[in-house]
Tab-separated table of C-alpha atoms in Angstrom:
chain	number	residue	atom	x	y	z
J	1	MET	CA	0.000	0.000	0.000
J	2	ALA	CA	2.792	2.428	0.912
J	3	ASP	CA	4.688	1.672	-2.294
J	4	SER	CA	1.530	2.243	-4.304
J	5	LEU	CA	0.946	5.657	-2.727
J	6	SER	CA	4.557	6.777	-3.092
J	7	SER	CA	4.577	6.032	-6.820
J	8	ALA	CA	1.175	7.612	-7.563
J	9	ASP	CA	0.960	10.648	-9.815
J	10	SER	CA	-1.739	12.121	-7.590
J	11	VAL	CA	-3.380	11.222	-4.274
J	12	ASP	CA	-6.749	12.600	-3.138
J	13	ILE	CA	-7.964	12.124	0.439
J	14	ASP	CA	-11.614	12.914	1.203
J	15	PHE	CA	-13.388	12.500	4.545
J	16	ASP	CA	-17.172	12.795	4.809
J	17	THR	CA	-18.083	14.009	8.307
J	18	ILE	CA	-21.715	12.940	7.920
J	19	SER	CA	-21.180	9.321	6.867
J	20	GLN	CA	-17.747	9.077	8.571
J	21	ALA	CA	-16.379	7.639	5.322
J	22	LEU	CA	-12.744	8.044	4.317
J	23	SER	CA	-11.952	7.906	0.592
J	24	ILE	CA	-8.427	7.661	-0.781
J	25	SER	CA	-8.057	7.977	-4.568
J	26	THR	CA	-4.759	7.457	-6.345
J	27	PHE	CA	-3.880	7.893	-9.993
J	28	HIS	CA	-1.072	6.026	-11.733
J	29	ALA	CA	-0.207	6.959	-15.304
J	30	LYS	CA	1.761	3.719	-15.658
J	31	SER	CA	2.424	0.554	-13.715
J	32	ILE	CA	4.826	0.523	-10.790
J	33	ASP	CA	7.252	-1.993	-12.330
J	34	GLN	CA	8.065	-3.496	-15.711
J	35	PHE	CA	5.682	-6.420	-15.220
J	36	GLY	CA	2.577	-4.309	-15.848
J	37	TRP	CA	-0.565	-4.259	-13.759
J	38	THR	CA	-0.141	-7.265	-11.470
J	39	ASP	CA	-1.783	-5.932	-8.328
J	40	ARG	CA	-3.402	-8.211	-5.738
J	41	PHE	CA	-6.575	-7.136	-3.917
J	42	SER	CA	-8.027	-8.568	-0.708
J	43	ASN	CA	-11.201	-7.913	1.242
J	44	PHE	CA	-9.491	-8.778	4.530
J	45	ASP	CA	-11.853	-11.705	5.223
J	46	GLY	CA	-14.939	-9.656	4.512
J	47	ALA	CA	-14.009	-6.766	6.797
J	48	VAL	CA	-14.159	-4.312	3.903
J	49	LYS	CA	-15.834	-4.223	0.517
J	50	VAL	CA	-13.394	-4.153	-2.376
J	51	GLU	CA	-14.664	-3.561	-5.904
J	52	VAL	CA	-12.284	-3.832	-8.847
J	53	GLY	CA	-13.047	-2.497	-12.291
J	54	VAL	CA	-11.274	-2.548	-15.628
J	55	LEU	CA	-12.752	0.285	-17.683
J	56	ALA	CA	-12.038	2.074	-20.941
J	57	THR	CA	-13.519	5.207	-22.450
J	58	GLU	CA	-16.404	4.718	-24.857
J	59	LYS	CA	-18.074	7.043	-27.323
J	60	SER	CA	-20.705	8.995	-25.396
J	61	THR	CA	-24.143	9.799	-26.740
J	62	GLU	CA	-24.024	13.369	-25.401
J	63	PRO	CA	-21.075	15.739	-25.988
J	64	GLU	CA	-20.933	16.835	-22.330
J	65	GLU	CA	-20.873	13.296	-20.948
J	66	LEU	CA	-18.109	10.789	-20.270
J	67	SER	CA	-18.843	7.137	-21.013
J	68	LEU	CA	-16.919	4.191	-19.613
J	69	GLY	CA	-17.293	0.520	-20.409
J	70	GLY	CA	-15.648	-2.639	-19.115
J	71	PHE	CA	-15.961	-5.110	-16.253
J	72	LEU	CA	-16.612	-4.809	-12.513
J	73	THR	CA	-16.298	-7.398	-9.778
J	74	ILE	CA	-16.588	-7.459	-5.983
J	75	VAL	CA	-13.719	-9.344	-4.385
J	76	GLY	CA	-14.969	-12.371	-2.430
J	77	GLU	CA	-18.577	-12.084	-3.653
J	78	ASP	CA	-18.664	-12.372	-7.453
J	79	ASP	CA	-17.595	-15.514	-9.266
J	80	LYS	CA	-16.809	-13.667	-12.476
J	81	PRO	CA	-16.624	-10.006	-13.622
J	82	SER	CA	-19.835	-8.350	-14.751
J	83	PRO	CA	-19.910	-6.234	-17.931
J	84	THR	CA	-20.902	-2.624	-17.372
J	85	LEU	CA	-21.444	0.574	-19.310
J	86	PHE	CA	-22.326	3.902	-17.688
J	87	SER	CA	-22.235	7.615	-18.517
J	88	PHE	CA	-22.130	10.739	-16.380
J	89	PRO	CA	-21.624	14.468	-16.960
J	90	ALA	CA	-18.015	15.599	-16.984
J	91	ARG	CA	-16.902	19.108	-16.063
J	92	HIS	CA	-13.694	19.210	-18.105
J	93	HIS	CA	-13.527	18.745	-21.862
J	94	ARG	CA	-11.199	19.488	-24.707
J	95	ALA	CA	-12.388	22.405	-26.825
J	96	SER	CA	-11.172	20.876	-30.094
J	97	ARG	CA	-8.443	18.646	-31.411
J	98	THR	CA	-7.531	20.916	-34.349
J	99	SER	CA	-4.569	23.290	-34.430
J	100	SER	CA	-6.911	26.260	-34.923
J	101	SER	CA	-8.092	25.935	-31.289
J	102	GLN	CA	-4.600	26.410	-29.888
J	103	TYR	CA	-3.140	29.464	-28.199
J	104	GLU	CA	0.356	30.811	-27.635
J	105	ALA	CA	1.754	32.794	-24.702
J	106	SER	CA	4.793	35.078	-24.779
J	107	PHE	CA	6.083	38.317	-23.278
J	108	LEU	CA	6.426	41.403	-25.452
J	109	SER	CA	9.989	42.636	-26.000
J	110	PRO	CA	11.564	44.503	-24.366
J	111	THR	CA	10.048	43.281	-21.121
J	112	GLY	CA	11.506	45.850	-18.698
J	113	LEU	CA	10.147	45.924	-15.158
J	114	HIS	CA	6.522	45.914	-16.366
J	115	PRO	CA	6.243	42.914	-18.698
J	116	ILE	CA	3.137	42.308	-20.797
J	117	LEU	CA	1.992	38.734	-21.346
J	118	ARG	CA	0.385	38.324	-24.775
J	119	LEU	CA	-2.009	35.491	-25.600
J	120	ASN	CA	-2.329	34.850	-29.351
J	121	PHE	CA	-5.417	33.084	-30.723
J	122	GLY	CA	-6.639	31.800	-34.051
J	123	SER	CA	-9.866	32.876	-35.721
J	124	SER	CA	-11.898	29.791	-34.790
J	125	ASN	CA	-11.379	30.464	-31.084
J	126	THR	CA	-13.946	33.250	-31.302
J	127	GLU	CA	-16.710	30.666	-31.678
J	128	PRO	CA	-17.848	29.498	-28.208
J	129	PRO	CA	-19.091	25.920	-27.645
J	130	SER	CA	-22.541	27.301	-26.793
J	131	GLU	CA	-24.306	30.600	-26.212
J	132	ASN	CA	-23.842	30.676	-22.433
J	133	CYS	CA	-20.031	30.464	-22.535
J	134	ALA	CA	-17.280	32.959	-21.718
J	135	LEU	CA	-13.574	32.718	-22.519
J	136	HIS	CA	-11.275	32.851	-19.473
J	137	THR	CA	-7.610	32.594	-18.617
J	138	TYR	CA	-6.122	31.653	-15.261
J	139	LEU	CA	-2.597	32.784	-14.366
J	140	THR	CA	-0.465	31.270	-11.617
J	141	LEU	CA	2.310	33.777	-10.938
J	142	PRO	CA	5.440	33.308	-8.807
J	143	SER	CA	6.304	35.792	-6.070
J	144	THR	CA	8.603	37.691	-8.460
J	145	LEU	CA	5.580	38.909	-10.463
J	146	PHE	CA	2.311	40.463	-9.385
J	147	PRO	CA	-0.815	41.957	-10.980
J	148	ASP	CA	-1.975	45.471	-10.162
J	149	LYS	CA	-5.614	44.982	-9.236
J	150	TYR	CA	-6.207	48.732	-9.275
J	151	GLN	CA	-4.894	49.039	-12.832
J	152	LEU	CA	-7.034	46.092	-13.907
J	153	SER	CA	-10.200	47.642	-12.457
J	154	SER	CA	-10.594	50.221	-15.240
J	155	PRO	CA	-13.122	49.090	-17.908
J	156	LEU	CA	-11.568	51.310	-20.590
J	157	PHE	CA	-8.082	49.951	-19.877
J	158	LEU	CA	-9.345	46.372	-19.989
J	159	ALA	CA	-11.163	46.952	-23.282
J	160	SER	CA	-7.950	48.262	-24.882
J	161	LYS	CA	-6.239	44.949	-23.991
J	162	ASN	CA	-9.128	42.712	-25.186
J	163	LEU	CA	-9.975	41.921	-21.572
J	164	ARG	CA	-13.505	42.063	-20.226
J	165	LEU	CA	-13.351	41.544	-16.471
J	166	VAL	CA	-10.990	40.455	-13.691
J	167	ARG	CA	-12.931	37.746	-11.885
J	168	SER	CA	-10.530	37.022	-9.044
J	169	VAL	CA	-7.149	38.112	-7.673
J	170	SER	CA	-5.672	36.102	-4.799
J	171	GLY	CA	-2.328	35.654	-3.116
J	172	GLU	CA	0.361	38.301	-2.671
J	173	THR	CA	-0.651	41.597	-4.313
J	174	ASP	CA	1.379	44.149	-2.323
J	175	LEU	CA	2.490	46.778	-4.848
J	176	GLU	CA	5.595	47.924	-2.956
J	177	ALA	CA	7.058	44.820	-1.293
J	178	PRO	CA	10.306	43.403	-2.758
J	179	ASP	CA	10.549	39.702	-3.505
J	180	TRP	CA	12.531	38.882	-0.338
J	181	ALA	CA	9.783	40.429	1.819
J	182	VAL	CA	6.966	38.412	0.242
J	183	GLU	CA	5.837	35.565	2.495
J	184	LYS	CA	3.403	33.798	0.145
J	185	TRP	CA	4.307	31.709	-2.905
J	186	GLY	CA	2.853	34.259	-5.339
J	187	SER	CA	-0.556	35.159	-6.732
J	188	ALA	CA	-3.302	33.862	-9.024
J	189	VAL	CA	-5.533	35.817	-11.400
J	190	LEU	CA	-8.725	34.795	-13.194
J	191	ILE	CA	-9.552	37.067	-16.149
J	192	GLU	CA	-12.442	36.934	-18.584
J	193	LEU	CA	-11.242	37.682	-22.116
J	194	ALA	CA	-13.086	39.705	-24.747
J	195	PRO	CA	-12.821	37.870	-28.076
J	196	PRO	CA	-14.179	39.562	-31.202
J	197	ASP	CA	-17.752	38.918	-32.249
J	198	PRO	CA	-17.912	35.730	-34.363
J	199	GLU	CA	-20.168	37.519	-36.861
J	200	SER	CA	-17.893	40.556	-37.267
J	201	SER	CA	-15.394	40.981	-40.092
J	202	THR	CA	-12.433	40.780	-37.689
J	203	ALA	CA	-13.474	37.341	-36.442
J	204	GLN	CA	-11.727	35.697	-39.394
J	205	ASP	CA	-8.369	37.176	-38.366
J	206	SER	CA	-6.141	36.149	-35.497
J	207	TRP	CA	-6.397	38.236	-32.359
J	208	HIS	CA	-4.577	38.642	-29.075
J	209	ALA	CA	-5.133	39.663	-25.457
J	210	ASP	CA	-2.501	41.533	-23.413
J	211	ILE	CA	-2.172	41.092	-19.647
J	212	PRO	CA	0.012	43.710	-17.879
J	213	LEU	CA	2.166	42.452	-15.017
J	214	HIS	CA	4.828	43.956	-12.764
J	215	LEU	CA	8.167	42.654	-11.500
J	216	ARG	CA	9.277	42.970	-7.898
J	217	TYR	CA	12.748	44.036	-6.813
J	218	LEU	CA	14.891	40.903	-6.657
J	219	LYS	CA	17.992	40.107	-4.626
J	220	PRO	CA	21.365	41.342	-5.969
J	221	SER	CA	23.488	39.020	-8.069
J	222	GLU	CA	27.087	39.014	-9.245
J	223	SER	CA	26.151	39.392	-12.917
J	224	GLY	CA	23.552	42.112	-12.354
J	225	PHE	CA	20.738	39.922	-13.744
J	226	ALA	CA	18.355	37.348	-12.296
J	227	SER	CA	15.972	34.982	-14.045
J	228	THR	CA	12.412	34.057	-13.170
J	229	ASP	CA	10.188	31.372	-14.709
J	230	ILE	CA	6.497	31.974	-15.387
J	231	PRO	CA	4.228	29.056	-16.359
J	232	TRP	CA	1.818	29.473	-19.242
J	233	PRO	CA	-1.707	30.330	-18.171
J	234	VAL	CA	-4.580	27.965	-18.889
J	235	VAL	CA	-7.276	29.152	-21.302
J	236	PHE	CA	-10.777	27.699	-21.321
J	237	TRP	CA	-14.416	28.361	-22.098
J	238	ALA	CA	-16.590	28.342	-18.957
J	239	CYS	CA	-20.133	27.262	-19.833
J	240	THR	CA	-23.216	26.852	-17.697
J	241	ALA	CA	-24.524	23.294	-17.798
J	242	GLU	CA	-28.143	22.438	-18.441
J	243	GLU	CA	-30.571	22.267	-15.557
J	244	GLY	CA	-30.854	18.482	-15.729
J	245	SER	CA	-27.111	17.846	-15.468
J	246	LYS	CA	-26.023	16.136	-12.238
J	247	MET	CA	-22.332	16.911	-11.863
J	248	SER	CA	-22.113	15.318	-8.420
J	249	VAL	CA	-22.533	11.781	-9.783
J	250	ASN	CA	-19.142	11.820	-11.529
J	251	PRO	CA	-16.862	9.511	-9.492
J	252	PHE	CA	-13.731	10.789	-11.258
J	253	ASP	CA	-14.424	14.490	-10.828
J	254	ARG	CA	-11.782	16.458	-8.898
J	255	VAL	CA	-13.137	19.772	-7.650
J	256	ASN	CA	-11.891	22.854	-5.808
J	257	LEU	CA	-8.308	22.349	-6.947
J	258	GLY	CA	-7.900	25.843	-8.402
J	259	TYR	CA	-9.937	28.003	-10.727
J	260	ASP	CA	-12.882	25.561	-10.818
J	261	GLY	CA	-13.751	26.593	-7.249
J	262	LEU	CA	-14.368	30.145	-8.519
J	263	PHE	CA	-17.317	28.976	-10.632
J	264	GLY	CA	-20.667	27.441	-9.851
J	265	PRO	CA	-21.144	23.695	-9.315
J	266	LYS	CA	-22.821	23.311	-12.728
J	267	THR	CA	-20.050	24.820	-14.846
J	268	MET	CA	-18.358	22.920	-17.652
J	269	PHE	CA	-14.885	23.800	-18.909
J	270	TYR	CA	-13.720	23.464	-22.507
J	271	HIS	CA	-9.933	23.758	-22.524
J	272	LEU	CA	-7.891	25.175	-25.376
J	273	ASP	CA	-4.609	23.439	-26.190
J	274	PRO	CA	-1.282	25.292	-25.859
J	275	ALA	CA	0.769	25.427	-29.055
J	276	LEU	CA	4.078	23.628	-28.589
J	277	ASN	CA	5.465	23.809	-32.117
J	278	LYS	CA	8.190	26.363	-31.403
J	279	TYR	CA	9.099	25.138	-27.913
J	280	ASN	CA	11.554	22.405	-27.081
J	281	ASP	CA	11.474	19.921	-24.244
J	282	THR	CA	13.694	22.120	-22.051
J	283	ASN	CA	11.381	25.148	-21.912
J	284	GLY	CA	8.016	23.431	-22.081
J	285	LEU	CA	5.095	25.637	-21.111
J	286	VAL	CA	7.310	28.102	-19.264
J	287	GLU	CA	8.462	31.626	-20.135
J	288	ARG	CA	11.769	32.792	-18.676
J	289	LEU	CA	12.457	36.476	-17.999
J	290	SER	CA	15.840	38.100	-17.380
J	291	VAL	CA	15.456	40.761	-14.690
J	292	PRO	CA	18.050	43.526	-14.035
J	293	VAL	CA	19.160	43.629	-10.385
J	294	LEU	CA	21.927	45.234	-8.340
J	295	ALA	CA	25.354	43.861	-9.345
J	296	THR	CA	27.358	42.789	-6.302
J	297	ALA	CA	30.609	43.527	-8.170
J	298	SER	CA	29.905	47.266	-7.924
J	299	ASN	CA	28.214	47.047	-4.552
J	300	THR	CA	31.341	48.234	-2.635
J	301	TRP	CA	31.584	51.447	-4.637
J	302	ILE	CA	27.889	52.120	-4.149
J	303	GLU	CA	28.091	51.621	-0.375
J	304	THR	CA	31.187	53.851	-0.106
J	305	GLY	CA	29.623	56.554	-2.243
J	306	THR	CA	26.405	56.430	-0.228
J	307	VAL	CA	28.299	56.846	3.060
J	308	ILE	CA	30.281	59.811	1.658
J	309	VAL	CA	27.135	61.555	0.417
J	310	VAL	CA	25.256	61.002	3.718
J	311	VAL	CA	28.183	62.196	5.869
J	312	THR	CA	28.788	65.237	3.621
J	313	GLY	CA	25.115	66.177	3.767
J	314	PHE	CA	25.062	65.814	7.553
J	315	LEU	CA	28.136	68.047	7.971
J	316	TRP	CA	26.655	70.678	5.642
J	317	VAL	CA	23.392	70.799	7.605
J	318	LEU	CA	25.343	70.975	10.895
J	319	TRP	CA	27.471	73.842	9.561
J	320	LYS	CA	24.359	75.806	8.506
J	321	LEU	CA	22.821	75.301	11.955
J	322	LEU	CA	25.973	76.603	13.633
J	323	LEU	CA	25.912	79.716	11.412
J	324	VAL	CA	22.306	80.429	12.396
J	325	ILE	CA	22.999	79.939	16.112
J	326	SER	CA	26.086	82.164	16.046
J	327	GLY	CA	24.196	84.871	14.104
J	328	ARG	CA	21.415	84.937	16.705
J	329	SER	CA	23.855	85.342	19.588
J	330	VAL	CA	25.445	88.360	17.895
J	331	LEU	CA	22.041	90.036	17.455
J	332	ILE	CA	20.836	89.350	21.007
J	333	GLU	CA	23.986	90.688	22.754
J	334	PRO	CA	23.569	94.446	21.877
J	335	LYS	CA	19.906	94.459	22.938
J	336	GLN	CA	20.740	93.071	26.355
J	337	SER	CA	23.558	95.643	26.877
J	338	GLY	CA	21.193	98.528	25.932
J	339	LYS	CA	18.676	97.500	28.553
J	340	LYS	CA	21.356	97.570	31.254
J	341	LYS	CA	22.276	101.181	30.381
J	342	ALA	CA	18.640	102.309	30.628
J	343	GLN	CA	18.411	100.999	34.144
């Protein structure tokens, strides 16, 4: 059991306080060893109920459903596996398998301290899966970058960038804090995009959306530059499911793991594919920025110069104060001597 959990690609632990039921779900993309799937299952002499299924995806009758077919058996109760076929609504789908539904992400050059992330789309991306859909992007930013929620609150500014609305901003959003003073891992932003109207003349052309970001001050380095990696954002259509859809019956659904928790329980997501044609295996879905920082090689000269300037300024202010004090004493002395003569 421990070996199985340690080699799993993901482990989900769910405890229902009402039924006092503990559920542990693991996902393995491949078998643990070279012998394939040779697992042994036991019901511990009837103490627990163990059900084993071998299922494969089948063609569903409805586009929003997921269909699985195969065999199920209850260990210690069934003599042979029973064939089964069932369907249930699925929240996550692929928008399309064609290259026209892909998107690209890159930073405009030169990046500077206020980089702009550009999302490039093809013409067919302007056509939503249904009428009640909206195109969104979700950014997961490291602590070196942050969004300015006040800048992104202007409707006119958003419209100029092909953005419609900032749905959520979470994490570290302090506008002044340097990277070494940030305690959290970073920030996350959910933005609704504003694609052109599918019936307009511009819908046949490619379009883009620009997301302004800001770099924090990073720690000094010997070369005077530091690098930071930013993962590509996810892009998806968020669509409201039909009234009759029962999303809760999906046994493979994983919820509240990120942006899906920002939508209603009956929301379906149609994901666009990232374009990987021009990216190698080293970069992947990651953009790397080179950030100018203080060079430690010239740090000694800067510290010495700063001390000289501060000390010189202090001595100048002290000298001016002494001149004022000495000038006042000269003016007060004659007045006091005149008063003595009058007496």
